[in-house]
């Protein structure tokens, strides 16, 4: 209450205020649309509430109009790119099918396969490694056949770490699977380490490192002996061998 200039108590007046209510948004993932594409299925509309105040007290709240949410379909589909190349491979240069040294990784051989287990469950703090000698400049395919033997193993990472050429694979299968990629060595090395990392327990069947010769890399199919497939957000990507997953034609 308030007092008038004549000393009498004046009753507080109710004040009515209309308040805009923001609308929400619903996102629907759509694998028929490419990433970056979207379709607005329903435009949003603000709502309206009527608030009644008496002084500093909210007396009542009335919904005049419910807000209408905005509904948008957003694309999740990746662009698929296909390339072709002739690939020839030399002999396996790895001295052993297994890794012979490690840091924070236990190593044991069971039934002709090596079990590698991270001691701390961290991908970047656990490593197994071996040495490759007399490595000439060129392209090399590193191929590892492995399967996870614990749920903690969600990724593997391998390659020539000292050259900054490592490849990481996630969603590791519990079925023996071949994982491979091609690295480029820029000069002759008398010796170089190749590394393997995991964040769980992995059964390793074999490691192969073979020099490869790549020719006739093209977007055009001219009967090359390998086909490469890459998926990307971009509609166009550079024609680079390591961007693709390659399979030999049968």
Coordinates of C-alpha atoms in Angstrom, one line a residue:
X1 CA 0.0 0.0 0.0
X2 CA 1.0 3.6 -0.4
X3 CA 0.0 6.8 1.3
X4 CA -1.5 9.8 -0.5
X5 CA -0.4 13.3 0.0
X6 CA -3.4 13.7 2.3
X7 CA -2.1 10.9 4.6
X8 CA -4.7 8.4 3.6
X9 CA -3.7 4.9 2.5
X10 CA -4.2 4.3 -1.2
X11 CA -5.0 0.8 -2.4
X12 CA -2.3 -0.8 -4.7
X13 CA -3.4 -1.0 -8.3
X14 CA -3.2 -4.3 -10.2
X15 CA -0.9 -4.1 -13.2
X16 CA -1.4 -6.4 -16.2
X17 CA 1.7 -7.2 -18.3
X18 CA 1.8 -9.3 -21.4
X19 CA 5.0 -11.4 -21.7
X20 CA 6.3 -13.0 -24.9
X21 CA 7.3 -16.7 -24.6
X22 CA 10.1 -17.9 -26.8
X23 CA 9.5 -21.0 -28.9
X24 CA 11.7 -24.1 -28.8
X25 CA 13.3 -26.0 -31.7
X26 CA 13.2 -29.6 -32.5
X27 CA 16.0 -31.0 -34.7
X28 CA 15.4 -34.2 -36.7
X29 CA 18.4 -35.9 -38.1
X30 CA 17.8 -37.0 -41.7
X31 CA 20.2 -39.3 -43.5
X32 CA 18.6 -38.5 -46.9
X33 CA 20.0 -35.0 -46.7
X34 CA 23.8 -34.2 -46.9
X35 CA 25.5 -32.6 -43.9
X36 CA 24.9 -28.8 -44.2
X37 CA 21.5 -29.2 -45.8
X38 CA 18.3 -28.6 -43.8
X39 CA 14.6 -28.3 -44.4
X40 CA 12.3 -26.3 -42.1
X41 CA 9.2 -28.4 -41.7
X42 CA 7.5 -25.9 -39.3
X43 CA 8.2 -22.3 -38.5
X44 CA 8.3 -21.4 -34.9
X45 CA 5.8 -18.9 -33.3
X46 CA 6.2 -17.1 -30.0
X47 CA 3.6 -17.6 -27.3
X48 CA 2.0 -15.1 -25.0
X49 CA 1.3 -15.0 -21.3
X50 CA -0.7 -12.4 -19.3
X51 CA 0.8 -11.7 -15.9
X52 CA -1.1 -9.8 -13.2
X53 CA 1.0 -7.9 -10.6
X54 CA 0.1 -6.1 -7.4
X55 CA 3.1 -4.2 -6.3
X56 CA 6.0 -6.7 -6.3
X57 CA 3.7 -9.7 -6.0
X58 CA 2.7 -11.9 -9.0
X59 CA -1.0 -12.5 -8.5
X60 CA -1.8 -14.7 -11.5
X61 CA -0.4 -16.0 -14.8
X62 CA -2.5 -16.8 -17.8
X63 CA -1.5 -18.5 -21.0
X64 CA -3.0 -16.4 -23.8
X65 CA -1.2 -18.3 -26.6
X66 CA 0.9 -21.5 -26.5
X67 CA 4.3 -21.2 -28.4
X68 CA 4.7 -23.3 -31.5
X69 CA 8.1 -25.0 -31.8
X70 CA 10.3 -24.8 -34.9
X71 CA 10.9 -28.2 -36.5
X72 CA 14.0 -28.6 -38.7
X73 CA 15.3 -31.6 -40.5
X74 CA 19.2 -31.5 -40.7
X75 CA 21.2 -33.7 -43.0
X76 CA 23.7 -36.4 -41.7
X77 CA 24.6 -38.0 -45.0
X78 CA 28.2 -37.8 -46.1
X79 CA 29.4 -37.4 -49.7
X80 CA 31.0 -40.6 -51.1
X81 CA 34.0 -40.3 -53.3
X82 CA 35.5 -43.1 -55.4
X83 CA 39.0 -43.2 -56.9
X84 CA 41.1 -45.7 -58.7
X85 CA 44.8 -46.6 -58.7
X86 CA 47.3 -49.3 -59.6
X87 CA 49.0 -50.5 -56.5
X88 CA 51.9 -53.0 -56.3
X89 CA 53.3 -54.3 -53.0
X90 CA 56.7 -55.6 -52.0
X91 CA 57.7 -58.1 -49.4
X92 CA 56.9 -57.7 -45.7
X93 CA 59.7 -55.7 -44.1
X94 CA 58.7 -56.2 -40.5
X95 CA 61.2 -58.3 -38.6
X96 CA 58.4 -59.9 -36.5
X97 CA 54.7 -60.4 -36.6
X98 CA 54.6 -58.8 -33.1
X99 CA 55.9 -55.8 -31.1
X100 CA 59.0 -56.5 -29.0
X101 CA 59.1 -53.5 -26.7
X102 CA 56.5 -51.4 -24.8
X103 CA 55.8 -48.7 -22.3
X104 CA 52.7 -49.1 -20.0
X105 CA 51.7 -52.1 -22.1
X106 CA 51.8 -55.8 -21.1
X107 CA 52.7 -58.2 -23.9
X108 CA 52.1 -61.9 -24.0
X109 CA 51.9 -64.5 -26.8
X110 CA 49.0 -67.0 -26.6
X111 CA 48.3 -69.6 -29.4
X112 CA 50.6 -67.8 -31.8
X113 CA 48.9 -64.4 -31.3
X114 CA 50.1 -61.4 -29.2
X115 CA 47.9 -59.9 -26.6
X116 CA 48.6 -56.2 -25.9
X117 CA 47.0 -54.6 -22.9
X118 CA 47.2 -51.0 -21.8
X119 CA 48.1 -50.7 -18.1
X120 CA 46.3 -47.5 -17.6
X121 CA 43.6 -47.5 -20.2
X122 CA 44.9 -44.5 -22.0
X123 CA 45.4 -44.4 -25.7
X124 CA 48.2 -41.8 -25.6
X125 CA 50.1 -43.1 -22.5
X126 CA 50.5 -46.7 -23.6
X127 CA 52.6 -47.8 -26.6
X128 CA 54.2 -50.9 -28.0
X129 CA 56.9 -50.6 -30.6
X130 CA 59.5 -52.3 -32.8
X131 CA 62.3 -51.3 -35.1
X132 CA 62.4 -51.3 -38.9
X133 CA 65.9 -51.2 -40.4
X134 CA 67.2 -49.7 -43.7
X135 CA 64.0 -47.9 -44.6
X136 CA 64.2 -46.3 -48.1
X137 CA 62.3 -43.2 -49.1
X138 CA 58.9 -44.1 -50.6
X139 CA 55.3 -45.1 -49.7
X140 CA 54.7 -48.0 -47.2
X141 CA 51.5 -49.8 -46.3
X142 CA 51.3 -50.7 -42.6
X143 CA 48.7 -53.5 -42.2
X144 CA 47.6 -54.9 -38.8
X145 CA 45.2 -57.8 -38.2
X146 CA 43.7 -57.4 -34.8
X147 CA 40.6 -57.7 -32.6
X148 CA 39.6 -56.3 -29.3
X149 CA 39.5 -58.6 -26.3
X150 CA 38.1 -56.1 -23.8
X151 CA 35.3 -53.6 -24.0
X152 CA 37.7 -50.9 -22.9
X153 CA 39.5 -51.2 -26.3
X154 CA 37.6 -48.6 -28.2
X155 CA 40.5 -47.5 -30.5
X156 CA 43.9 -48.4 -31.9
X157 CA 46.5 -46.1 -33.3
X158 CA 49.6 -47.1 -35.3
X159 CA 52.3 -46.0 -37.7
X160 CA 55.6 -44.1 -37.7
X161 CA 55.1 -41.8 -34.8
X162 CA 58.5 -40.0 -35.1
X163 CA 57.5 -39.0 -38.6
X164 CA 54.1 -37.7 -37.4
X165 CA 52.4 -40.4 -39.5
X166 CA 49.9 -42.3 -37.3
X167 CA 46.4 -43.5 -38.2
X168 CA 43.7 -43.9 -35.6
X169 CA 40.8 -46.4 -35.9
X170 CA 37.8 -46.3 -33.6
X171 CA 34.9 -48.8 -33.0
X172 CA 37.4 -51.7 -32.9
X173 CA 35.7 -55.0 -33.8
X174 CA 35.8 -58.1 -31.6
X175 CA 36.3 -60.1 -34.8
X176 CA 39.7 -60.2 -36.4
X177 CA 39.9 -57.3 -38.8
X178 CA 42.6 -55.9 -41.1
X179 CA 43.4 -52.2 -40.5
X180 CA 45.8 -50.5 -42.8
X181 CA 47.0 -47.2 -44.3
X182 CA 49.9 -45.8 -46.3
X183 CA 52.6 -43.6 -44.9
X184 CA 55.2 -41.7 -46.8
X185 CA 58.9 -41.8 -45.8
X186 CA 60.8 -38.7 -47.2
X187 CA 64.4 -40.1 -47.0
X188 CA 66.6 -43.0 -46.1
X189 CA 66.5 -44.1 -42.5
X190 CA 69.0 -46.7 -41.1
X191 CA 66.4 -47.5 -38.5
X192 CA 63.0 -46.2 -37.5
X193 CA 60.4 -47.2 -34.9
X194 CA 56.9 -48.2 -35.7
X195 CA 54.3 -47.9 -33.0
X196 CA 51.0 -49.3 -31.8
X197 CA 48.7 -47.8 -29.2
X198 CA 45.4 -49.0 -27.6
X199 CA 43.3 -48.1 -24.6
X200 CA 42.3 -51.6 -23.7
X201 CA 43.2 -55.2 -24.6
X202 CA 43.8 -56.2 -28.2
X203 CA 44.7 -59.6 -29.8
X204 CA 47.2 -59.0 -32.6
X205 CA 47.5 -61.6 -35.3
X206 CA 50.1 -60.0 -37.6
X207 CA 51.9 -56.9 -38.6
X208 CA 53.0 -56.3 -42.2
X209 CA 54.9 -53.3 -43.5
X210 CA 55.4 -53.4 -47.3
X211 CA 56.7 -50.8 -49.7
X212 CA 54.1 -49.9 -52.3
X213 CA 54.2 -48.3 -55.7
X214 CA 51.2 -46.2 -56.6
X215 CA 50.4 -45.2 -60.2
X216 CA 47.5 -44.1 -62.3
X217 CA 45.7 -42.5 -59.4
X218 CA 42.5 -41.1 -60.9
X219 CA 38.9 -40.3 -60.5
X220 CA 38.4 -42.2 -63.8
X221 CA 38.0 -46.0 -63.8
X222 CA 40.5 -47.3 -66.4
X223 CA 40.7 -50.8 -65.1
X224 CA 43.1 -50.0 -62.2
X225 CA 43.7 -52.9 -59.8
X226 CA 42.5 -51.0 -56.7
X227 CA 39.3 -49.1 -55.8
X228 CA 39.3 -46.5 -53.1
X229 CA 36.3 -45.0 -51.3
X230 CA 36.2 -42.0 -49.0
X231 CA 33.3 -40.3 -47.2
X232 CA 33.4 -36.7 -46.2
X233 CA 31.4 -33.6 -45.3
X234 CA 32.9 -31.8 -48.3
X235 CA 31.3 -32.2 -51.7
X236 CA 34.7 -32.2 -53.3
X237 CA 38.0 -33.5 -51.8
X238 CA 41.6 -33.6 -53.2
X239 CA 42.7 -36.7 -55.0
X240 CA 45.2 -37.9 -52.4
X241 CA 45.8 -41.6 -51.9
X242 CA 45.7 -41.6 -48.1
X243 CA 42.2 -40.1 -48.0
X244 CA 40.7 -43.3 -49.3
X245 CA 40.1 -46.8 -48.0
X246 CA 41.5 -49.1 -50.7
X247 CA 40.4 -52.6 -51.8
X248 CA 42.0 -54.8 -54.4
X249 CA 39.7 -55.8 -57.2
X250 CA 38.9 -59.5 -57.2

